[in-house]
PDB file of C-alpha atoms in Angstrom:
ATOM      1  CA  MET A   1    -218.402 216.537  83.016  1.00  0.00           C
ATOM      2  CA  GLY A   2    -218.234 218.038  79.433  1.00  0.00           C
ATOM      3  CA  TRP A   3    -214.874 216.281  78.667  1.00  0.00           C
ATOM      4  CA  LEU A   4    -216.439 212.876  79.225  1.00  0.00           C
ATOM      5  CA  ASP A   5    -217.882 211.018  76.107  1.00  0.00           C
ATOM      6  CA  GLU A   6    -221.226 209.474  77.090  1.00  0.00           C
ATOM      7  CA  LYS A   7    -220.174 206.013  75.884  1.00  0.00           C
ATOM      8  CA  ASP A   8    -217.551 206.094  78.574  1.00  0.00           C
ATOM      9  CA  ARG A   9    -219.847 206.776  81.498  1.00  0.00           C
ATOM     10  CA  ILE A  10    -220.278 204.145  84.113  1.00  0.00           C
ATOM     11  CA  ASN A  11    -223.759 202.461  84.096  1.00  0.00           C
ATOM     12  CA  PRO A  12    -224.128 201.552  87.877  1.00  0.00           C
ATOM     13  CA  ASP A  13    -226.811 198.983  87.197  1.00  0.00           C
ATOM     14  CA  GLU A  14    -224.276 196.842  85.078  1.00  0.00           C
ATOM     15  CA  TRP A  15    -221.457 196.760  87.552  1.00  0.00           C
ATOM     16  CA  VAL A  16    -220.982 194.494  90.752  1.00  0.00           C
ATOM     17  CA  ILE A  17    -218.173 193.713  93.044  1.00  0.00           C
ATOM     18  CA  SER A  18    -216.592 190.677  91.532  1.00  0.00           C
ATOM     19  CA  GLY A  19    -215.566 189.057  94.862  1.00  0.00           C
ATOM     20  CA  ILE A  20    -211.928 189.180  94.094  1.00  0.00           C
ATOM     21  CA  GLU A  21    -209.907 191.603  96.335  1.00  0.00           C
ATOM     22  CA  GLY A  22    -207.916 194.055  94.386  1.00  0.00           C
ATOM     23  CA  THR A  23    -204.715 195.627  95.552  1.00  0.00           C
ATOM     24  CA  GLY A  24    -202.933 198.690  94.506  1.00  0.00           C
ATOM     25  CA  THR A  25    -201.678 202.176  95.521  1.00  0.00           C
ATOM     26  CA  THR A  26    -205.164 203.673  95.659  1.00  0.00           C
ATOM     27  CA  GLN A  27    -207.137 203.061  98.903  1.00  0.00           C
ATOM     28  CA  ASP A  28    -210.565 201.424  98.593  1.00  0.00           C
ATOM     29  CA  MET A  29    -209.876 199.969  95.127  1.00  0.00           C
ATOM     30  CA  LEU A  30    -212.385 197.332  94.165  1.00  0.00           C
ATOM     31  CA  MET A  31    -212.257 194.670  91.412  1.00  0.00           C
ATOM     32  CA  VAL A  32    -215.648 194.753  89.652  1.00  0.00           C
ATOM     33  CA  ALA A  33    -217.354 192.937  86.882  1.00  0.00           C
ATOM     34  CA  ASN A  34    -219.927 193.840  84.226  1.00  0.00           C
ATOM     35  CA  LYS A  35    -223.008 191.728  84.427  1.00  0.00           C
ATOM     36  CA  MET A  36    -223.720 192.248  80.712  1.00  0.00           C
ATOM     37  CA  THR A  37    -220.354 192.122  79.055  1.00  0.00           C
ATOM     38  CA  LYS A  38    -218.538 190.074  81.583  1.00  0.00           C
ATOM     39  CA  GLU A  39    -215.675 192.634  81.413  1.00  0.00           C
ATOM     40  CA  THR A  40    -213.636 193.256  84.630  1.00  0.00           C
ATOM     41  CA  GLY A  41    -211.839 196.178  85.943  1.00  0.00           C
ATOM     42  CA  PHE A  42    -210.749 198.083  89.040  1.00  0.00           C
ATOM     43  CA  PHE A  43    -212.890 200.876  90.426  1.00  0.00           C
ATOM     44  CA  LYS A  44    -211.114 203.551  92.158  1.00  0.00           C
ATOM     45  CA  SER A  45    -212.956 206.129  94.202  1.00  0.00           C
ATOM     46  CA  ILE A  46    -209.990 208.549  93.618  1.00  0.00           C
ATOM     47  CA  ARG A  47    -208.751 210.740  96.472  1.00  0.00           C
ATOM     48  CA  ASP A  48    -208.680 214.517  96.431  1.00  0.00           C
ATOM     49  CA  LEU A  49    -205.542 215.521  94.614  1.00  0.00           C
ATOM     50  CA  SER A  50    -206.048 219.371  94.965  1.00  0.00           C
ATOM     51  CA  PHE A  51    -203.654 219.612  97.924  1.00  0.00           C
ATOM     52  CA  MET A  52    -200.867 218.424  95.823  1.00  0.00           C
ATOM     53  CA  SER A  53    -201.098 221.089  93.123  1.00  0.00           C
ATOM     54  CA  SER A  54    -201.492 224.839  92.928  1.00  0.00           C
ATOM     55  CA  SER A  55    -203.346 224.283  89.663  1.00  0.00           C
ATOM     56  CA  ARG A  56    -206.846 223.043  89.620  1.00  0.00           C
ATOM     57  CA  GLY A  57    -206.231 221.243  86.304  1.00  0.00           C
ATOM     58  CA  PHE A  58    -208.111 221.443  83.117  1.00  0.00           C
ATOM     59  CA  ILE A  59    -211.753 221.024  83.843  1.00  0.00           C
ATOM     60  CA  GLU A  60    -214.328 223.538  85.139  1.00  0.00           C
ATOM     61  CA  GLN A  61    -216.050 221.543  87.750  1.00  0.00           C
ATOM     62  CA  ASN A  62    -214.697 222.101  91.258  1.00  0.00           C
ATOM     63  CA  ASN A  63    -215.069 218.525  92.167  1.00  0.00           C
ATOM     64  CA  PRO A  64    -211.830 216.734  93.274  1.00  0.00           C
ATOM     65  CA  SER A  65    -213.052 213.135  92.469  1.00  0.00           C
ATOM     66  CA  GLN A  66    -214.064 214.333  89.050  1.00  0.00           C
ATOM     67  CA  GLU A  67    -210.919 215.971  88.426  1.00  0.00           C
ATOM     68  CA  ALA A  68    -208.793 212.938  89.438  1.00  0.00           C
ATOM     69  CA  SER A  69    -210.991 210.814  87.214  1.00  0.00           C
ATOM     70  CA  TYR A  70    -210.303 213.233  84.380  1.00  0.00           C
ATOM     71  CA  TYR A  71    -206.607 212.659  84.471  1.00  0.00           C
ATOM     72  CA  GLU A  72    -206.968 208.908  84.088  1.00  0.00           C
ATOM     73  CA  TYR A  73    -209.592 209.464  81.342  1.00  0.00           C
ATOM     74  CA  ALA A  74    -207.497 212.010  79.479  1.00  0.00           C
ATOM     75  CA  ALA A  75    -204.341 209.914  79.570  1.00  0.00           C
ATOM     76  CA  SER A  76    -206.249 206.867  78.313  1.00  0.00           C
ATOM     77  CA  ASN A  77    -207.755 208.787  75.287  1.00  0.00           C
ATOM     78  CA  LEU A  78    -204.527 210.576  74.281  1.00  0.00           C
ATOM     79  CA  ALA A  79    -202.615 207.336  74.421  1.00  0.00           C
ATOM     80  CA  ASP A  80    -205.088 205.831  72.074  1.00  0.00           C
ATOM     81  CA  VAL A  81    -204.471 208.532  69.460  1.00  0.00           C
ATOM     82  CA  LEU A  82    -200.730 208.018  69.894  1.00  0.00           C
ATOM     83  CA  GLU A  83    -201.217 204.266  69.484  1.00  0.00           C
ATOM     84  CA  ILE A  84    -199.754 203.501  72.746  1.00  0.00           C
ATOM     85  CA  PRO A  85    -201.662 200.585  74.487  1.00  0.00           C
ATOM     86  CA  CYS A  86    -203.445 201.956  77.594  1.00  0.00           C
ATOM     87  CA  ALA A  87    -206.235 200.888  79.949  1.00  0.00           C
ATOM     88  CA  LYS A  88    -209.653 201.911  78.957  1.00  0.00           C
ATOM     89  CA  ILE A  89    -211.260 204.131  81.406  1.00  0.00           C
ATOM     90  CA  LEU A  90    -214.992 204.602  82.418  1.00  0.00           C
ATOM     91  CA  VAL A  91    -215.973 207.417  84.564  1.00  0.00           C
ATOM     92  CA  GLY A  92    -219.041 208.125  86.765  1.00  0.00           C
ATOM     93  CA  GLU A  93    -220.670 206.939  90.096  1.00  0.00           C
ATOM     94  CA  LEU A  94    -220.680 203.488  91.493  1.00  0.00           C
ATOM     95  CA  PHE A  95    -221.630 202.280  94.966  1.00  0.00           C
ATOM     96  CA  GLY A  96    -222.424 205.826  95.964  1.00  0.00           C
ATOM     97  CA  LYS A  97    -219.010 207.161  95.030  1.00  0.00           C
ATOM     98  CA  THR A  98    -217.510 209.195  92.246  1.00  0.00           C
ATOM     99  CA  GLY A  99    -214.411 207.595  90.569  1.00  0.00           C
ATOM    100  CA  CYS A 100    -213.407 205.564  87.508  1.00  0.00           C
ATOM    101  CA  ILE A 101    -213.146 202.003  86.347  1.00  0.00           C
ATOM    102  CA  SER A 102    -209.940 200.933  84.748  1.00  0.00           C
ATOM    103  CA  LEU A 103    -210.718 197.932  82.529  1.00  0.00           C
ATOM    104  CA  ASP A 104    -208.504 195.018  83.305  1.00  0.00           C
ATOM    105  CA  ILE A 105    -205.379 195.141  81.052  1.00  0.00           C
ATOM    106  CA  ARG A 106    -204.581 191.473  81.656  1.00  0.00           C
ATOM    107  CA  LYS A 107    -207.546 190.435  79.404  1.00  0.00           C
ATOM    108  CA  GLY A 108    -206.120 188.264  76.470  1.00  0.00           C
ATOM    109  CA  TYR A 109    -202.833 187.319  78.157  1.00  0.00           C
ATOM    110  CA  ASN A 110    -202.519 183.730  79.116  1.00  0.00           C
ATOM    111  CA  SER A 111    -199.065 184.110  80.644  1.00  0.00           C
ATOM    112  CA  ARG A 112    -197.979 184.831  84.029  1.00  0.00           C
ATOM    113  CA  ILE A 113    -198.427 188.529  84.836  1.00  0.00           C
ATOM    114  CA  VAL A 114    -196.247 190.545  87.350  1.00  0.00           C
ATOM    115  CA  THR A 115    -195.788 194.098  88.267  1.00  0.00           C
ATOM    116  CA  GLY A 116    -192.166 195.534  87.740  1.00  0.00           C
ATOM    117  CA  LYS A 117    -191.699 195.466  91.545  1.00  0.00           C
ATOM    118  CA  HIS A 118    -192.344 191.772  91.755  1.00  0.00           C
ATOM    119  CA  LEU A 119    -190.074 190.850  88.891  1.00  0.00           C
ATOM    120  CA  PRO A 120    -187.007 190.231  91.105  1.00  0.00           C
ATOM    121  CA  THR A 121    -188.912 187.426  92.835  1.00  0.00           C
ATOM    122  CA  CYS A 122    -189.447 185.583  89.623  1.00  0.00           C
ATOM    123  CA  GLY A 123    -185.968 184.005  89.514  1.00  0.00           C
ATOM    124  CA  LYS A 124    -183.460 184.374  86.724  1.00  0.00           C
ATOM    125  CA  LEU A 125    -184.826 185.478  83.356  1.00  0.00           C
ATOM    126  CA  LEU A 126    -183.991 184.751  79.770  1.00  0.00           C
ATOM    127  CA  ASN A 127    -181.355 187.323  78.621  1.00  0.00           C
ATOM    128  CA  TYR A 128    -182.266 187.914  74.834  1.00  0.00           C
ATOM    129  CA  LYS A 129    -178.962 189.756  74.239  1.00  0.00           C
ATOM    130  CA  GLN A 130    -176.746 187.113  75.239  1.00  0.00           C
ATOM    131  CA  SER A 131    -178.742 184.053  74.186  1.00  0.00           C
ATOM    132  CA  GLN A 132    -178.257 182.310  70.924  1.00  0.00           C
ATOM    133  CA  ALA A 133    -180.279 179.536  69.073  1.00  0.00           C
ATOM    134  CA  GLY A 134    -180.094 176.391  71.273  1.00  0.00           C
ATOM    135  CA  ALA A 135    -177.993 178.261  73.915  1.00  0.00           C
ATOM    136  CA  PRO A 136    -180.288 180.288  76.304  1.00  0.00           C
ATOM    137  CA  VAL A 137    -178.497 182.487  78.832  1.00  0.00           C
ATOM    138  CA  PHE A 138    -180.359 183.405  81.981  1.00  0.00           C
ATOM    139  CA  GLY A 139    -179.606 186.192  84.532  1.00  0.00           C
ATOM    140  CA  SER A 140    -181.095 188.876  86.507  1.00  0.00           C
ATOM    141  CA  PRO A 141    -181.272 192.712  86.073  1.00  0.00           C
ATOM    142  CA  VAL A 142    -178.683 194.564  87.910  1.00  0.00           C
ATOM    143  CA  GLU A 143    -181.188 197.495  88.315  1.00  0.00           C
ATOM    144  CA  MET A 144    -184.819 198.123  87.600  1.00  0.00           C
ATOM    145  CA  SER A 145    -184.298 200.836  85.067  1.00  0.00           C
ATOM    146  CA  PHE A 146    -184.827 200.763  81.343  1.00  0.00           C
ATOM    147  CA  GLN A 147    -181.167 199.828  80.725  1.00  0.00           C
ATOM    148  CA  GLY A 148    -181.158 197.301  83.563  1.00  0.00           C
ATOM    149  CA  LEU A 149    -184.131 195.681  81.960  1.00  0.00           C
ATOM    150  CA  LEU A 150    -183.079 196.063  78.330  1.00  0.00           C
ATOM    151  CA  PRO A 151    -181.190 192.769  77.901  1.00  0.00           C
ATOM    152  CA  TYR A 152    -184.292 190.829  79.165  1.00  0.00           C
ATOM    153  CA  LEU A 153    -186.752 192.485  76.835  1.00  0.00           C
ATOM    154  CA  PRO A 154    -187.944 191.215  73.402  1.00  0.00           C
ATOM    155  CA  LYS A 155    -188.057 193.972  70.750  1.00  0.00           C
ATOM    156  CA  THR A 156    -191.785 194.628  71.196  1.00  0.00           C
ATOM    157  CA  ALA A 157    -191.477 195.153  75.015  1.00  0.00           C
ATOM    158  CA  GLU A 158    -188.410 197.290  74.406  1.00  0.00           C
ATOM    159  CA  TYR A 159    -190.271 199.644  72.086  1.00  0.00           C
ATOM    160  CA  GLY A 160    -193.198 199.475  74.437  1.00  0.00           C
ATOM    161  CA  PHE A 161    -191.155 200.829  77.369  1.00  0.00           C
ATOM    162  CA  VAL A 162    -189.814 203.657  75.087  1.00  0.00           C
ATOM    163  CA  LYS A 163    -193.316 204.564  74.118  1.00  0.00           C
ATOM    164  CA  MET A 164    -194.252 204.574  77.809  1.00  0.00           C
ATOM    165  CA  MET A 165    -191.397 206.875  78.716  1.00  0.00           C
ATOM    166  CA  TYR A 166    -192.214 209.249  75.952  1.00  0.00           C
ATOM    167  CA  PHE A 167    -195.813 209.398  76.940  1.00  0.00           C
ATOM    168  CA  ASP A 168    -194.822 209.983  80.572  1.00  0.00           C
ATOM    169  CA  CYS A 169    -192.571 212.919  79.399  1.00  0.00           C
ATOM    170  CA  ILE A 170    -195.213 214.818  77.270  1.00  0.00           C
ATOM    171  CA  THR A 171    -197.986 214.247  79.932  1.00  0.00           C
ATOM    172  CA  ASP A 172    -195.812 215.146  82.854  1.00  0.00           C
ATOM    173  CA  ASN A 173    -196.257 211.722  84.774  1.00  0.00           C
ATOM    174  CA  PRO A 174    -193.849 211.505  87.613  1.00  0.00           C
ATOM    175  CA  SER A 175    -195.299 208.324  89.253  1.00  0.00           C
ATOM    176  CA  ARG A 176    -194.342 205.453  86.742  1.00  0.00           C
ATOM    177  CA  ASN A 177    -192.599 203.374  89.431  1.00  0.00           C
ATOM    178  CA  SER A 178    -192.064 199.709  89.407  1.00  0.00           C
ATOM    179  CA  GLY A 179    -195.645 199.124  90.715  1.00  0.00           C
ATOM    180  CA  ASN A 180    -197.241 200.994  87.821  1.00  0.00           C
ATOM    181  CA  TYR A 181    -196.392 198.698  84.873  1.00  0.00           C
ATOM    182  CA  MET A 182    -196.986 194.954  84.217  1.00  0.00           C
ATOM    183  CA  LEU A 183    -194.991 192.370  82.404  1.00  0.00           C
ATOM    184  CA  ALA A 184    -195.985 189.022  80.901  1.00  0.00           C
ATOM    185  CA  LEU A 185    -193.683 185.986  81.380  1.00  0.00           C
ATOM    186  CA  ASP A 186    -193.586 182.580  79.859  1.00  0.00           C
ATOM    187  CA  GLU A 187    -192.548 179.324  81.474  1.00  0.00           C
ATOM    188  CA  GLN A 188    -188.721 179.702  80.872  1.00  0.00           C
ATOM    189  CA  PRO A 189    -189.157 182.293  82.469  1.00  0.00           C
ATOM    190  CA  ALA A 190    -188.693 185.056  79.770  1.00  0.00           C
ATOM    191  CA  ILE A 191    -190.423 188.379  79.471  1.00  0.00           C
ATOM    192  CA  THR A 192    -192.735 188.244  76.553  1.00  0.00           C
ATOM    193  CA  ALA A 193    -194.500 191.569  76.660  1.00  0.00           C
ATOM    194  CA  LEU A 194    -195.325 194.891  78.343  1.00  0.00           C
ATOM    195  CA  LEU A 195    -198.909 195.201  79.100  1.00  0.00           C
ATOM    196  CA  PRO A 196    -200.918 198.241  78.342  1.00  0.00           C
ATOM    197  CA  LEU A 197    -200.231 201.331  80.633  1.00  0.00           C
ATOM    198  CA  TYR A 198    -202.477 202.008  83.692  1.00  0.00           C
ATOM    199  CA  ASP A 199    -202.608 204.142  86.820  1.00  0.00           C
ATOM    200  CA  ASN A 200    -202.047 207.566  85.207  1.00  0.00           C
ATOM    201  CA  GLU A 201    -203.804 209.564  87.765  1.00  0.00           C
ATOM    202  CA  PHE A 202    -200.888 212.099  88.396  1.00  0.00           C
ATOM    203  CA  CYS A 203    -200.335 213.063  84.780  1.00  0.00           C
ATOM    204  CA  ILE A 204    -201.334 216.282  82.962  1.00  0.00           C
ATOM    205  CA  GLN A 205    -201.021 218.305  86.226  1.00  0.00           C
ATOM    206  CA  GLU A 206    -199.309 221.561  86.823  1.00  0.00           C
ATOM    207  CA  ASN A 207    -197.061 222.630  89.667  1.00  0.00           C
ATOM    208  CA  MET A 208    -196.966 219.241  91.541  1.00  0.00           C
ATOM    209  CA  TRP A 209    -194.904 220.765  94.262  1.00  0.00           C
ATOM    210  CA  PHE A 210    -193.502 217.616  95.940  1.00  0.00           C
ATOM    211  CA  MET A 211    -192.905 215.463  92.860  1.00  0.00           C
ATOM    212  CA  GLY A 212    -190.263 217.369  90.747  1.00  0.00           C
ATOM    213  CA  GLU A 213    -189.975 217.490  87.005  1.00  0.00           C
ATOM    214  CA  GLY A 214    -188.930 213.923  86.408  1.00  0.00           C
ATOM    215  CA  SER A 215    -189.858 210.249  86.132  1.00  0.00           C
ATOM    216  CA  ALA A 216    -189.946 207.476  88.726  1.00  0.00           C
ATOM    217  CA  PHE A 217    -188.928 205.043  85.869  1.00  0.00           C
ATOM    218  CA  TYR A 218    -185.316 205.642  85.394  1.00  0.00           C
ATOM    219  CA  TYR A 219    -183.362 205.375  82.002  1.00  0.00           C
ATOM    220  CA  TYR A 220    -180.347 204.041  84.028  1.00  0.00           C
ATOM    221  CA  GLY A 221    -179.484 203.775  87.682  1.00  0.00           C
ATOM    222  CA  ASN A 222    -181.180 202.570  90.838  1.00  0.00           C
ATOM    223  CA  SER A 223    -184.063 204.290  92.648  1.00  0.00           C
ATOM    224  CA  ASN A 224    -186.684 203.416  95.219  1.00  0.00           C
ATOM    225  CA  LYS A 225    -188.398 206.817  94.896  1.00  0.00           C
ATOM    226  CA  PRO A 226    -192.119 206.659  94.167  1.00  0.00           C
ATOM    227  CA  PHE A 227    -192.127 209.908  92.196  1.00  0.00           C
ATOM    228  CA  GLY A 228    -190.085 211.923  89.840  1.00  0.00           C
ATOM    229  CA  GLY A 229    -186.293 211.253  90.457  1.00  0.00           C
ATOM    230  CA  PHE A 230    -185.059 211.044  86.757  1.00  0.00           C
ATOM    231  CA  PRO A 231    -185.334 214.435  84.920  1.00  0.00           C
ATOM    232  CA  PHE A 232    -187.708 214.347  81.918  1.00  0.00           C
ATOM    233  CA  GLU A 233    -185.209 216.335  79.809  1.00  0.00           C
ATOM    234  CA  GLU A 234    -182.483 213.790  80.344  1.00  0.00           C
ATOM    235  CA  LEU A 235    -184.930 210.902  79.765  1.00  0.00           C
ATOM    236  CA  TYR A 236    -186.068 212.384  76.504  1.00  0.00           C
ATOM    237  CA  GLU A 237    -182.535 213.035  75.328  1.00  0.00           C
ATOM    238  CA  ASN A 238    -181.551 209.433  75.959  1.00  0.00           C
ATOM    239  CA  MET A 239    -184.487 208.106  74.043  1.00  0.00           C
ATOM    240  CA  ARG A 240    -183.841 210.522  71.098  1.00  0.00           C
ATOM    241  CA  ARG A 241    -180.299 209.370  71.007  1.00  0.00           C
ATOM    242  CA  ASP A 242    -181.047 205.713  71.142  1.00  0.00           C
ATOM    243  CA  TYR A 243    -184.361 205.536  69.375  1.00  0.00           C
ATOM    244  CA  PRO A 244    -184.434 208.535  66.888  1.00  0.00           C
ATOM    245  CA  GLU A 245    -186.874 207.081  64.491  1.00  0.00           C
ATOM    246  CA  LEU A 246    -189.400 205.956  67.098  1.00  0.00           C
ATOM    247  CA  ILE A 247    -189.250 209.338  69.015  1.00  0.00           C
ATOM    248  CA  SER A 248    -189.638 211.168  65.729  1.00  0.00           C
ATOM    249  CA  SER A 249    -192.704 209.033  64.841  1.00  0.00           C
ATOM    250  CA  LEU A 250    -194.300 209.660  68.271  1.00  0.00           C
ATOM    251  CA  ALA A 251    -193.673 213.394  68.076  1.00  0.00           C
ATOM    252  CA  ALA A 252    -195.248 213.529  64.569  1.00  0.00           C
ATOM    253  CA  LYS A 253    -198.267 211.783  65.920  1.00  0.00           C
ATOM    254  CA  ALA A 254    -198.393 214.339  68.904  1.00  0.00           C
ATOM    255  CA  ARG A 255    -198.486 216.995  66.292  1.00  0.00           C
ATOM    256  CA  SER A 256    -201.142 215.545  64.210  1.00  0.00           C
ATOM    257  CA  GLU A 257    -204.480 216.909  63.675  1.00  0.00           C
ATOM    258  CA  ASP A 258    -206.180 213.909  65.233  1.00  0.00           C
ATOM    259  CA  PHE A 259    -204.062 214.442  68.441  1.00  0.00           C
ATOM    260  CA  ARG A 260    -204.803 218.077  68.421  1.00  0.00           C
ATOM    261  CA  LYS A 261    -208.549 217.524  68.277  1.00  0.00           C
ATOM    262  CA  ALA A 262    -208.560 214.855  71.083  1.00  0.00           C
ATOM    263  CA  ALA A 263    -206.453 216.993  73.300  1.00  0.00           C
ATOM    264  CA  GLU A 264    -208.408 220.154  72.632  1.00  0.00           C
ATOM    265  CA  SER A 265    -211.595 218.366  73.481  1.00  0.00           C
ATOM    266  CA  LEU A 266    -210.082 217.394  76.830  1.00  0.00           C
ATOM    267  CA  GLY A 267    -208.710 220.972  77.421  1.00  0.00           C
ATOM    268  CA  CYS A 268    -204.943 219.939  77.681  1.00  0.00           C
ATOM    269  CA  TYR A 269    -203.582 220.482  74.143  1.00  0.00           C
ATOM    270  CA  ASP A 270    -201.611 223.621  75.017  1.00  0.00           C
ATOM    271  CA  PHE A 271    -200.042 222.002  78.125  1.00  0.00           C
ATOM    272  CA  ILE A 272    -198.918 218.980  76.088  1.00  0.00           C
ATOM    273  CA  ILE A 273    -197.736 220.507  72.940  1.00  0.00           C
ATOM    274  CA  GLU A 274    -195.556 222.882  74.868  1.00  0.00           C
ATOM    275  CA  ARG A 275    -193.859 220.016  76.355  1.00  0.00           C
ATOM    276  CA  VAL A 276    -193.519 218.196  72.903  1.00  0.00           C
ATOM    277  CA  ASN A 277    -191.943 221.319  71.452  1.00  0.00           C
ATOM    278  CA  ARG A 278    -189.726 221.940  74.406  1.00  0.00           C
ATOM    279  CA  PHE A 279    -188.232 218.549  74.507  1.00  0.00           C
ATOM    280  CA  ASP A 280    -187.748 218.359  70.816  1.00  0.00           C
ATOM    281  CA  SER A 281    -185.888 221.705  70.856  1.00  0.00           C
ATOM    282  CA  GLY A 282    -183.769 220.538  73.688  1.00  0.00           C
ATOM    283  CA  SER A 283    -184.443 223.730  75.755  1.00  0.00           C
TER     284      SER A 283
END
């Protein structure tokens, strides 16, 4: 695995099953703990994705588990260069299986943490747009899209969602459904933060024949589709119209020398910069 930095390789002697059952979209996902550092994370023995794509991806090894781990690892490292919070990924063998550990993004948050799909069960939320000092207003999102959530987001979370959507556009991630992002809530309840991104195993892949060229996270409108219903071009145009300075800043970082070096070391620079240029040109 020439794309893997040695410091990010799993040491199987340090990790044990934590005894806490983990749930998610990936089968056989286990919550694990590091005996030395006390860090926790989710180990995913990732399934073979080769049947989904006519492209074998961006690595030389013809090993489906390694390839799937690559996508998670590449996304984590590229997000770091773009200064978009994302789960740290370790790659290697654990419990006799090849896969990756996604370190727990909930570390450091003392609030209640929910996935987007569970947000409707949390009751009425503080509406930041309608509330005034001493006069809070509560309500519920009319749809689980960005525009539907927007009145209930503080500015940091609002910009965090824009960064998430931008990252999904340039990495071609069709699976940012409501189970693939987490939010922190306080006691009111009010949304206080969007947690770092996670579960990026479907990004940076070509010719994903059944997913389409779009995002599962809609800018507006309702959807229960687990993959790609909202066209990336339309998603990008909405962001560029509503957040021109933020999108310009992110695009500049994607064209930076640091990003080029990171993406070239991972073998996916041409794929991503083509998307950056295409979306910016509107073609």
